[in-house]
XYZ file of C-alpha atoms in Angstrom:
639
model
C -105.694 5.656 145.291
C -107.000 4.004 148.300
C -104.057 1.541 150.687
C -105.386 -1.605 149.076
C -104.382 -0.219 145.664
C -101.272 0.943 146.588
C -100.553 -2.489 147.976
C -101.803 -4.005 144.452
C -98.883 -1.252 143.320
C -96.225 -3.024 145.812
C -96.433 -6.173 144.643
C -97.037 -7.974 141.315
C -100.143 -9.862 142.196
C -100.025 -12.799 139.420
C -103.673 -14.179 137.977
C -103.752 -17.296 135.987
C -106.890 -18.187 133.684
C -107.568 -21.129 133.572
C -108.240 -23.879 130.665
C -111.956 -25.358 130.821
C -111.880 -28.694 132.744
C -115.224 -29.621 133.338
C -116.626 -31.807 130.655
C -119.536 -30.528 129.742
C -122.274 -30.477 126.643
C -121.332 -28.534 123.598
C -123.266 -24.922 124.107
C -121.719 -24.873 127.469
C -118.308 -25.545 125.559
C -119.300 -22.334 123.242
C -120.432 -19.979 125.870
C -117.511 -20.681 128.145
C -115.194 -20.124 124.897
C -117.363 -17.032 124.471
C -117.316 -15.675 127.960
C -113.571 -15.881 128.209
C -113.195 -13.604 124.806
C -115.276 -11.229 126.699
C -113.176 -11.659 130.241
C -110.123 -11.086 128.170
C -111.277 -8.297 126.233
C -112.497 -6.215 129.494
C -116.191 -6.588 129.269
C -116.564 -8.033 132.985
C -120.300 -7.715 132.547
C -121.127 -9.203 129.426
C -118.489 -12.300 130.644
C -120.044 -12.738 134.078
C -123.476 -12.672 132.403
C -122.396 -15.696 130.100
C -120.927 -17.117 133.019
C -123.985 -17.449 135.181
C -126.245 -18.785 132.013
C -123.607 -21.910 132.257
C -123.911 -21.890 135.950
C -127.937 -21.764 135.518
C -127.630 -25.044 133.970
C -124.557 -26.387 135.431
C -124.146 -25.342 139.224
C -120.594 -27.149 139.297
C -118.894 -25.707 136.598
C -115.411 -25.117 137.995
C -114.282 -22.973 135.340
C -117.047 -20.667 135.597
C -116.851 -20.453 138.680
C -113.450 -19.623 138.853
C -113.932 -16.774 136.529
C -117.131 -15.232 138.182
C -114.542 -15.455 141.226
C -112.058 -13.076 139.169
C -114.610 -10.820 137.974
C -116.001 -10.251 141.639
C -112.342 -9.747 142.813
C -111.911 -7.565 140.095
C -114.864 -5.415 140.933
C -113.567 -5.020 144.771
C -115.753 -7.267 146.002
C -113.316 -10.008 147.286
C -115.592 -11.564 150.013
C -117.874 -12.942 147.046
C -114.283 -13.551 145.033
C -113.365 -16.212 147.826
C -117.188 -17.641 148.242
C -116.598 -18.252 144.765
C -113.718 -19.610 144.176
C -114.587 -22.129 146.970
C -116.869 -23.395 145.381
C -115.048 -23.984 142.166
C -112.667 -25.696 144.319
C -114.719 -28.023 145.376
C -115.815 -28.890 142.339
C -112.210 -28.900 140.870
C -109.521 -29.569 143.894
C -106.854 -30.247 142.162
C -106.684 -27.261 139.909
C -104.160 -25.474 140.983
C -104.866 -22.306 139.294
C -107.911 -21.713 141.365
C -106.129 -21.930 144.420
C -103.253 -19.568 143.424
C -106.484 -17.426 142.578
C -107.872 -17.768 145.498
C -105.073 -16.751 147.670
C -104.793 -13.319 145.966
C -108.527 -12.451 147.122
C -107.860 -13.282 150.769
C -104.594 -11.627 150.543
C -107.014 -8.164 149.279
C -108.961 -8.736 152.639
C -105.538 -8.829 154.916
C -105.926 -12.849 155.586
C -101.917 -13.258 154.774
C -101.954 -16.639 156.562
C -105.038 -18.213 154.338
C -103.231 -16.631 151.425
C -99.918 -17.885 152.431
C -102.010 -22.114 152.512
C -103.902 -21.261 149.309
C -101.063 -20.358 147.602
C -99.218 -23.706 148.952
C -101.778 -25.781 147.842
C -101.612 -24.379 144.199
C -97.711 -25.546 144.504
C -98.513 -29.128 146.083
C -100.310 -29.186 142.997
C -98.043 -27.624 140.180
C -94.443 -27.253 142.170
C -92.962 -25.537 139.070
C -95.498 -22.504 139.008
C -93.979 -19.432 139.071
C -96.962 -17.369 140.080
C -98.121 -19.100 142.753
C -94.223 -18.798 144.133
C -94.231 -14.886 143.565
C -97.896 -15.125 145.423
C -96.753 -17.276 148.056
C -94.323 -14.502 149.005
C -96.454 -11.658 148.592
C -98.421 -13.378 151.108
C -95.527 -14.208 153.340
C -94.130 -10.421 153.255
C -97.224 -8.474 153.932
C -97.174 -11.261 157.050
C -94.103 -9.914 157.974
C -91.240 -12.544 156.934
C -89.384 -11.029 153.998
C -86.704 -13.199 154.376
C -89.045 -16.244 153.516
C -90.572 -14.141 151.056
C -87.479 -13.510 148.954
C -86.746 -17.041 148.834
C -90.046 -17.665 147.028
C -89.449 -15.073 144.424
C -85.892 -16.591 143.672
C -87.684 -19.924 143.202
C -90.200 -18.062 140.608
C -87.193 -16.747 138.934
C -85.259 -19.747 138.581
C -88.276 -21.335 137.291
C -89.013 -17.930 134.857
C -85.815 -15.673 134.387
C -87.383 -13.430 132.902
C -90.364 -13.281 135.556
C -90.434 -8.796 135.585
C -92.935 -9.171 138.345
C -90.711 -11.362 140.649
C -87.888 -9.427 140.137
C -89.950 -6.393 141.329
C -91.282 -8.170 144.299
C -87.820 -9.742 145.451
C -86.461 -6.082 145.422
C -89.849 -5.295 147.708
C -88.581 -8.141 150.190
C -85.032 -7.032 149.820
C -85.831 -3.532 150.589
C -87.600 -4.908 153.589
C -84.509 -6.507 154.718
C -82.671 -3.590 154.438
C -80.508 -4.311 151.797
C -80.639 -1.730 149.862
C -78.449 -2.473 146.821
C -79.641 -5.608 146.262
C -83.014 -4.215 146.301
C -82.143 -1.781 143.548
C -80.774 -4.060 141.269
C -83.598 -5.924 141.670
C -86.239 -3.111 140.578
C -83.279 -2.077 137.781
C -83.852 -6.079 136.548
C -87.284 -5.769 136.142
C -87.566 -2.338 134.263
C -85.022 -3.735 132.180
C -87.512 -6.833 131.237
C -89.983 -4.468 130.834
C -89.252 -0.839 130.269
C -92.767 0.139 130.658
C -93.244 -0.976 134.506
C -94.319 2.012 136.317
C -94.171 0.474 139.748
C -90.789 -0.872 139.382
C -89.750 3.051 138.441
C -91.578 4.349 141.431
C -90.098 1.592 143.716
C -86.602 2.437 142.759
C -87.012 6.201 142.746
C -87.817 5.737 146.104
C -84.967 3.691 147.670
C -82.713 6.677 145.161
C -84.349 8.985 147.356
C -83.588 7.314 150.576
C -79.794 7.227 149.294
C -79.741 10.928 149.089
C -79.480 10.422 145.439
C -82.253 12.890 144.182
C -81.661 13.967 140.690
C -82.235 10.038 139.994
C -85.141 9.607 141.985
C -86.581 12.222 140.137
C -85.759 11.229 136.640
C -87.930 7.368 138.134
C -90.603 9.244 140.167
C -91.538 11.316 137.040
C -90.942 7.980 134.450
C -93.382 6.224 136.676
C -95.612 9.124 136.247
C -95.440 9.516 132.147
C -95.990 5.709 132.298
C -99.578 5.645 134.189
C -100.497 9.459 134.085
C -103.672 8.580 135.755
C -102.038 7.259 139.030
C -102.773 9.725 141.789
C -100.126 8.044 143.836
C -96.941 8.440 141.273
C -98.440 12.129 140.842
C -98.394 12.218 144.864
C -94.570 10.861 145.087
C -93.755 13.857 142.330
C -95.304 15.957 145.149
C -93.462 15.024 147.926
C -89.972 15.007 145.800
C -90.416 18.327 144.899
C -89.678 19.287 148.973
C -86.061 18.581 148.212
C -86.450 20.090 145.217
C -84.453 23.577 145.187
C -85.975 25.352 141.887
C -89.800 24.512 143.373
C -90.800 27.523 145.326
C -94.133 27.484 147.168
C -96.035 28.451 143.695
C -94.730 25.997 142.047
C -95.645 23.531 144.644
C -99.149 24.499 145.098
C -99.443 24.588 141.256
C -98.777 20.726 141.519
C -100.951 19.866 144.282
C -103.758 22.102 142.501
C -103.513 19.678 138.998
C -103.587 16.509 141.971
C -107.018 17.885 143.305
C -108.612 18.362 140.140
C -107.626 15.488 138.172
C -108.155 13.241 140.993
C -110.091 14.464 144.132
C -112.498 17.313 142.827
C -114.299 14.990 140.431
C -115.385 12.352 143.754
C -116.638 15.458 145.925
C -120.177 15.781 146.206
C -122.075 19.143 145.093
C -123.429 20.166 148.000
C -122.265 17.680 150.580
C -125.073 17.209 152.918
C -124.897 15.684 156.629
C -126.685 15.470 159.166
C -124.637 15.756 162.469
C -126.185 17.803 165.414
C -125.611 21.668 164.850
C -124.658 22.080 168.970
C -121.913 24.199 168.839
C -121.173 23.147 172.113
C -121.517 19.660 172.682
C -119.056 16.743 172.681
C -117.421 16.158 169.442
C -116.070 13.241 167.574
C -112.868 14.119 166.031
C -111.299 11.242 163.505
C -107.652 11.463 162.698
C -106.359 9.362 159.561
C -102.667 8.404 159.465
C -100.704 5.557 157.928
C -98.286 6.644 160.968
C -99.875 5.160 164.151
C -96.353 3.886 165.410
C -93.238 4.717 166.337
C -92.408 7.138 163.580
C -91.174 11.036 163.478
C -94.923 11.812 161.840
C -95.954 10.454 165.437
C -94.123 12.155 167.807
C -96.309 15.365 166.048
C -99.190 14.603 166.140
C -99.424 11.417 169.207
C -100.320 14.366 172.429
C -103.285 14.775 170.103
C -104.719 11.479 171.314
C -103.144 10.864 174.219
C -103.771 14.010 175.707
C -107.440 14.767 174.405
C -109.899 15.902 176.817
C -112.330 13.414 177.071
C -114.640 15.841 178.495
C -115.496 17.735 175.325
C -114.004 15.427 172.691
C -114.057 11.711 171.399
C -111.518 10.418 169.227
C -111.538 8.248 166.736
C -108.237 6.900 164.574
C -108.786 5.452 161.192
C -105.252 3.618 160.590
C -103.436 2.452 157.298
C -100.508 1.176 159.513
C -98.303 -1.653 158.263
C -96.619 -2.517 161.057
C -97.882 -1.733 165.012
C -95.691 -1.589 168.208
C -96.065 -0.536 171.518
C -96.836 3.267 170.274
C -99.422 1.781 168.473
C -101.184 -0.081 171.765
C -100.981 3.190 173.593
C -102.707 5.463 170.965
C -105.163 2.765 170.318
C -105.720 2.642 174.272
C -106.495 6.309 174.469
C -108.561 6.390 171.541
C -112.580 6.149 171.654
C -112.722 4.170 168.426
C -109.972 1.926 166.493
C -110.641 1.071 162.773
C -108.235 -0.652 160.773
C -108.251 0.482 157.030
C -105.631 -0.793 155.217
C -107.726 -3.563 153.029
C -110.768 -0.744 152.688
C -111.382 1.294 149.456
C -111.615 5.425 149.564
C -115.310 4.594 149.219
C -116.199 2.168 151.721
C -113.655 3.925 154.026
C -115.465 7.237 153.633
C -118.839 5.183 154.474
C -117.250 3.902 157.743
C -116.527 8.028 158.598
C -119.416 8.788 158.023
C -121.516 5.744 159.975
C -118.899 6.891 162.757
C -120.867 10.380 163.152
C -117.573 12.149 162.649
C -117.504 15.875 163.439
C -114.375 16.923 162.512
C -111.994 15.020 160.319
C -108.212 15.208 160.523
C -105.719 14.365 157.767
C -102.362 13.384 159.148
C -100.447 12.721 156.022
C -100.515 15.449 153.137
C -98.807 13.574 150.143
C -97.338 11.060 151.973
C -97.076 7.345 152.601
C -100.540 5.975 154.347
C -102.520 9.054 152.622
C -106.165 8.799 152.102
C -106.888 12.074 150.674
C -109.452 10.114 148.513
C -111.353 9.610 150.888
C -111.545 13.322 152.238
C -112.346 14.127 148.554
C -115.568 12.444 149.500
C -116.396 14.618 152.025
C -117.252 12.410 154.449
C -117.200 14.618 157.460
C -118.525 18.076 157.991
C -115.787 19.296 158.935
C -112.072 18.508 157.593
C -108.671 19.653 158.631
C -105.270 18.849 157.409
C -102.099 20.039 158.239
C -100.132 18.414 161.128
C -97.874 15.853 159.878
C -97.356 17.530 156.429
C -97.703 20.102 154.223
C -101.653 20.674 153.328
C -102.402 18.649 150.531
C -104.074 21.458 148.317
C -107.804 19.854 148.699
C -110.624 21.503 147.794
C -112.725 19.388 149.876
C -110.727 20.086 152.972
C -112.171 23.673 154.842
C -109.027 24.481 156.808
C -105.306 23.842 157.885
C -103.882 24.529 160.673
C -100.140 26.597 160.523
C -98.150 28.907 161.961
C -97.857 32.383 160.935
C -93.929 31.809 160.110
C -94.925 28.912 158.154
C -97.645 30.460 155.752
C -98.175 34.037 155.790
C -101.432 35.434 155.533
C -100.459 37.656 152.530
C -99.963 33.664 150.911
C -103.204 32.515 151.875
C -104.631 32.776 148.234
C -102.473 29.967 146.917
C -104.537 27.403 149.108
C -107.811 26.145 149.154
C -107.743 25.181 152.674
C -108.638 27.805 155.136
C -106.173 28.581 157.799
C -106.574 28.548 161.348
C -103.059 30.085 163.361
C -101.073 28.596 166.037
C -98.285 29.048 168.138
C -96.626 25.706 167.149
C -96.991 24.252 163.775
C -97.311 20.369 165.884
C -96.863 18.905 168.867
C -94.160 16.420 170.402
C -94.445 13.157 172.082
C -91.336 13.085 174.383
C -88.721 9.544 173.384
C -89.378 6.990 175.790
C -86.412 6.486 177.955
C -84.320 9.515 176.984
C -80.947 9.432 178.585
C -80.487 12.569 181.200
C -78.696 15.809 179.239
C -75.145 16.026 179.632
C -74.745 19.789 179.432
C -71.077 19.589 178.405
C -69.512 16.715 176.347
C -66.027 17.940 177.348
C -63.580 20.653 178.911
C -62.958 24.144 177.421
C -60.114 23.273 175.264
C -61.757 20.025 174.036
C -62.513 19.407 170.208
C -66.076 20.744 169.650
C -68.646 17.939 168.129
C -71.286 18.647 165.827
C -73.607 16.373 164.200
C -76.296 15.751 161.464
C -78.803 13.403 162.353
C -81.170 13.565 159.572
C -81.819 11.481 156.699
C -79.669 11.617 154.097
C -82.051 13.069 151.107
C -82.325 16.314 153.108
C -78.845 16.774 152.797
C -77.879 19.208 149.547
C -74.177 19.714 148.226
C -74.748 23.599 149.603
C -74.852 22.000 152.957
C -71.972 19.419 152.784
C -69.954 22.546 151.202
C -71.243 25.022 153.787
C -70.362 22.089 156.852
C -66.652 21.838 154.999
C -66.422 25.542 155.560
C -66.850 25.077 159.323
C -64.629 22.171 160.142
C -62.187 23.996 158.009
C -62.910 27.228 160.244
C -62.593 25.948 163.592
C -59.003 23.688 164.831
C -59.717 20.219 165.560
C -63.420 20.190 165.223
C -65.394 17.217 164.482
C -68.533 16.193 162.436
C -70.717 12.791 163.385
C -73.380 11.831 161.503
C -75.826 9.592 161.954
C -78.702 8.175 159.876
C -79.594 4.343 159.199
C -78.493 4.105 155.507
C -74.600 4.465 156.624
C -74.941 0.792 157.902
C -74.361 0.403 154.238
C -70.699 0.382 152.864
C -70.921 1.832 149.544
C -73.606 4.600 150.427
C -70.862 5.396 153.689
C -67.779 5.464 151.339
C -70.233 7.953 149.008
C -70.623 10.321 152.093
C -66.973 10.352 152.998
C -66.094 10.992 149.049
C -68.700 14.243 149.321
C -67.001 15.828 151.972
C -63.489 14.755 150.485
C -64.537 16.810 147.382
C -64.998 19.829 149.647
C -61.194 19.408 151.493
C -62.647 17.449 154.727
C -60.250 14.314 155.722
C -61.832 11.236 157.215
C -60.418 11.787 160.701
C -62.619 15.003 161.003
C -65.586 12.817 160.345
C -67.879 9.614 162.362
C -70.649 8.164 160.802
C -72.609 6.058 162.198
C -75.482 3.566 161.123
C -78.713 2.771 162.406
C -79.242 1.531 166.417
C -82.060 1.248 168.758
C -83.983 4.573 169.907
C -82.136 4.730 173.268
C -78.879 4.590 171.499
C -79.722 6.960 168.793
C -80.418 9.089 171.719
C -77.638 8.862 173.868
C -75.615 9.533 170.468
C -76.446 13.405 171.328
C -73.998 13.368 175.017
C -71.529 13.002 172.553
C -72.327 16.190 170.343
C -72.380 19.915 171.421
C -74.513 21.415 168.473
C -76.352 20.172 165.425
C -76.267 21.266 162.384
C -79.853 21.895 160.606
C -79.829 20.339 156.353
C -80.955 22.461 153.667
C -82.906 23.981 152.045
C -85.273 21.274 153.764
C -84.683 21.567 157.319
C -85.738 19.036 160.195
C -88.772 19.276 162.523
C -89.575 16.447 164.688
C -85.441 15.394 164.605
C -84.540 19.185 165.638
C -87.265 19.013 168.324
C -85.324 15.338 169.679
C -81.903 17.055 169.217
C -83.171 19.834 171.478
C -84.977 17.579 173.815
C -81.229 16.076 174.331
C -79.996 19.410 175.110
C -78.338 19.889 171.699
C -78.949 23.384 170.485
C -79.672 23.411 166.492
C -78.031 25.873 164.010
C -80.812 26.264 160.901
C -80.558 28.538 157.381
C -84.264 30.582 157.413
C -85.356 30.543 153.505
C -88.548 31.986 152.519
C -89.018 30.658 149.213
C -91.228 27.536 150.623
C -92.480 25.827 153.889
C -89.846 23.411 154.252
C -87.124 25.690 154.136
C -89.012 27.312 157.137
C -88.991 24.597 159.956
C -85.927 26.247 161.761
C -87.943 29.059 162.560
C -91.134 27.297 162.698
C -89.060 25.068 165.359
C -87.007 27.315 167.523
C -88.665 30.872 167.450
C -91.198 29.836 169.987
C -88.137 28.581 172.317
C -86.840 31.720 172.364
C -83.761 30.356 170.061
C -83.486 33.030 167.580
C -79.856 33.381 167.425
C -79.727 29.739 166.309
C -81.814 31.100 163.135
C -79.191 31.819 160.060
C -80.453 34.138 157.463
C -77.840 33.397 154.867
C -74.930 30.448 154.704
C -72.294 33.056 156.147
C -74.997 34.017 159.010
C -74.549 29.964 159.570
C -71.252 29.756 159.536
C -70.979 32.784 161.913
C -73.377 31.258 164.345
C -71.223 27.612 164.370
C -67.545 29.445 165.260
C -69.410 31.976 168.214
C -71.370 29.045 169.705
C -68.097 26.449 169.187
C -66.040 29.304 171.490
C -68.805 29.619 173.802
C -68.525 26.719 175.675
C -69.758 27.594 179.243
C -72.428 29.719 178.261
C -73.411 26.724 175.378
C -73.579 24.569 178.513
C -75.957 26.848 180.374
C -78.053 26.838 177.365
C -77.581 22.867 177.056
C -79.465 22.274 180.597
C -82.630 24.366 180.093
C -83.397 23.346 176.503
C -85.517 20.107 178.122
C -87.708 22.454 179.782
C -88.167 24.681 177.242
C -89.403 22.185 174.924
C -91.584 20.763 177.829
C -93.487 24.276 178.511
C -94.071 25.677 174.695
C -95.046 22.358 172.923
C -96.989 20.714 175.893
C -99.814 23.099 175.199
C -100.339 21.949 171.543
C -103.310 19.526 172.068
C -105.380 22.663 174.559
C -104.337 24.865 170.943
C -105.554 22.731 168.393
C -108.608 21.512 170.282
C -109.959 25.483 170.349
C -109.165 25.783 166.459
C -111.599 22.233 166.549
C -114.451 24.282 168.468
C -113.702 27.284 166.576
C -114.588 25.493 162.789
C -117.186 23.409 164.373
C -119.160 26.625 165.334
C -118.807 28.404 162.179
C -119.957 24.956 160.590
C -122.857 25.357 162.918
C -123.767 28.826 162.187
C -123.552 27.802 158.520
């Protein structure tokens, strides 16, 4: 499902037909009675063939019009949608329905603003519409202003209380906000209208997720799924839950993303893809990355040296970006790139057509099963060459040739449960240093000082054999302390939740700091206060371990073989040298924490080298990846 769709899944977009208000002679009457039947009824092209025989005879027909306009928009073509629906404007100006109409086909091509006035029009017209309200602030929160957007779906409810779509939107605006309770409510309101509403499931599993609260996320994710079975985007959410999921072992995993690709990506690949780019297996490449990530954002801090560091020499680079929101990492990847395209409002197929026009070489997919995805479009085989990988898991593609890993993080011996080829590194990705970063204090205190530790990852990582197995240590060790931090514990009820979980397990709430959400320098500066993380499980960090370490905080991580996720303390640290931060069992953990808690001189040794380490092994990531890039484009060369 390509971004535009997914945003179509965000938001309850809300059509109104219109009643015929032309007058016109009595066959036109009849075949405008007829054409609707037909509109109604799903025929689009038996209704937009009626629909032109009135306009044959009638060039002003509003109501025609109008409908030829929702047809085209239907059909993905919304420039014609809006050329349309001008026109039956003009002939009609103070219909309001055409206007509300209107502004949902510029809103498909990203013009929020004209939207935003169409939609206001429709309500100068008809103040008590709900739809046009509820479109109004679709308009106004894609634009960025969900406060203003929440107030228009509270005016569609007041108008309609039992408006399911606004309810779903206001929780989309809410979420936005970041209040996440409210939001939840919001998407329970609207299932309960209507039990049936697959986005409002997925929406709510989602913020459940966030909360750490996975067995209900689940129980939503996979509703949303039985609901619209043919959604590859609720099958890709199952996907990604099933990381955090501890009975799914890698088998099981790849069995899922296996059904993904051949329900929804095998049947778009062409059979043989043919292309035409020059067969030099040494010339300049073009190398396109795709990423809904382009921004400040953990996925980012992978995969970012690949662009900014590329040698411009041998390789162009090209970034084909879903993003949402841009920010100052966004202006500096965009600066270092050869080519920018925006591709939010594009569908898989005219997005693969732009890849392809682009001459790419070798195509990279950032995302896996993840938010910004556009695996349909690699389905298409656009490029010669495609890659996945870095950012996620590989997505289980048949259409994708190889992925690049690590040989802790997929064994050769495992190699037949993938479809992608893989290519071995040292480091499974990269990492783009904070901007900013506060010097290392190598000691947060003197010998006989309480020792700190802290968790710093989101709260959905964190299982009840973690909280149980952190109890064990500040139970172990006199008068140490536990801070964590993660942005969700700005919220009262999901903080009192957290202090409740480690209350079950015998840990008072003097032994325990959480903190919310802050800006990126204080986040960072959080770690002078801490003297060694502690890793989640079974899904460990990557990117946040890498930051911990990068602020001189050594990490303590439980190895598990049973999937990739439960890998990334290995993945992370054994190139570092930090293998005796590696647990192979909870006791092996809990071993590690009371020797390195004792330890404190030679922990602060270790404390003011870990920058540089970091600095020396991942720094050569970009020169690594770009040989596996020559390496696949010269066997695609040699055939």
């Amino acid at each position: 499902m390509n971004r535009a769709e997914r945003r179509r899944q965000n938001k309850k977009a809300e059509t109104a037909l219109p009643r015929p208000r032309t007058p016109k002679p009595a066959i036109s009457d009849v075949l405008f009675t007829t054409g609707v039947g037909l509109y109604r009824s799903g025929h689009l092209q038996q209704a937009e063939a009626v629909f032109r025989r009135i306009l044959a005879t009638n060039p002003a027909h509003a109501d025609a019009l109008h409908l030829l306009g929702l047809i085209a928009r239907q059909s993905g073509d919304s420039g014609r949608a809006i050329e349309l629906m001008t026109r039956a404007i003009e002939a009609c100006p103070g219909c309001a329905d055409i206007h509300n109409n209107l502004g949902l086909a510029l809103h498909d091509l990203g013009r929020w603003q004209d939207a935003a006035d169409s939609c206001r029009r429709a309500l100068r017209i008809r103040p008590g519409f709900p739809e046009a309200h509820c479109n109004l602030g679709n308009a106004l929160l894609e634009g960025g202003r969900p406060s203003e957007a929440a107030h228009c779906y509270r005016q569609a409810i007041a108008i309609r209380p039992d408006f399911a779509g606004a309810w779903f939107n206001l929780g989309n605006a809410l979420r936005a906000m970041n209040e996440r309770n409210c939001s939840m409510e919001a998407f329970r309101r609207a299932i309960a209208l209507k039990p049936d509403y697959a986005k409002a499931h997925c929406n709510l599993a989602d913020q459940l997720k966030e909360d750490g609260r996975l067995g209900e996320a689940f129980t939503h994710f996979r509703r949303a799924r039985e609901i619209e079975p043919n959604s590859a985007a609720f099958h890709t959410n199952v996907i990604f839950l099933q990381d955090f999921d501890e009975e799914a072992d890698l088998i099981a995993q790849q069995r899922e993303r296996t059904a993904w690709n051949e329900a929804f990506a095998r049947p778009l690949t062409p059979t043989p893809a043919s292309h035409s780019n020059d067969r030099n297996p040494e010339r300049r490449l073009r190398i396109g990355y795709v990423s809904g990530d382009f921004r400040s954002h953990s996925a980012c801090q992978g995969f970012a040296p690949l662009i900014l560091e590329h040698d411009p020499a041998r390789f162009e680079v090209f970034c084909y970006a879903e993003n949402a929101v841009e920010d100052a990492t966004t202006a500096r990847l965009q600066n270092a790139a050869t080519g920018w395209r925006r591709t939010r409002t594009l569908s898989d197929d005219s997005l693969a057509r732009l890849i392809h026009d682009d001459g790419i070489d070798i195509l990279v997919d950032l995302s896996g099963h993840t938010e910004g995805n556009r695996l349909l479009a690699f389905a298409r085989r656009p490029a010669p060459v495609q890659m996945t990988g870095i950012g996620h898991l590989a997505p289980g593609l048949s259409a994708i040739d190889y992925r690049l890993t690590t040989s802790i993080f997929t064994a050769p011996e495992e190699a037949a449960h993938f479809p992608e080829s893989p290519i071995y590194l040292d480091t499974f990705f990269g990492f783009l240093p904070p901007a900013d970063a506060p010097e290392v204090v190598p000691t947060c205190g003197p010998k006989d000082s309480r020792v700190v530790f802290a968790v710093m990852n989101r709260l959905y990582k964190i299982s009840d054999r973690a909280l149980r197995l952190w109890a064990r240590i500040l139970q172990e060790i006199p008068a140490a302390h536990l801070l964590i931090k993660y942005r969700g514990l700005d919220d009262a009820e999901t903080s009192a939740r957290v202090h409740q979980s480690f209350a079950d397990f015998g840990v008072t709430q003097d032994q325990l700091t959480l903190i919310g959400g802050t800006g990126q320098r204080e986040h960072l500066d959080a770690y002078n206060r801490v003297d060694i993380a502690l890793d989640p499980f079974p899904q460990g960090g990557g990117i946040s371990t890498l930051e911990s370490l990068w602020m001189g905080v050594p990490v303590i991580g439980l190895y598990d073989h049973r999937k990739i996720v439960h890998r990334s303390i290995r993945t992370v640290c054994a190139p570092l040298g930090l293998d005796d931060w590696i647990a192979e069992s909870e006791d092996d953990y809990l071993r590690i924490a009371v020797r390195w808690a004792t330890q404190r001189d030679e922990l602060a040794v270790l404390k003011a080298g870990l920058r540089d380490r970091v600095r020396q092994v991942y720094s050569r990531f970009p020169a690594e990846v770009e040989r596996a890039y020559r390496i696949a484009w010269r066997r695609w060369c040699q055939g």
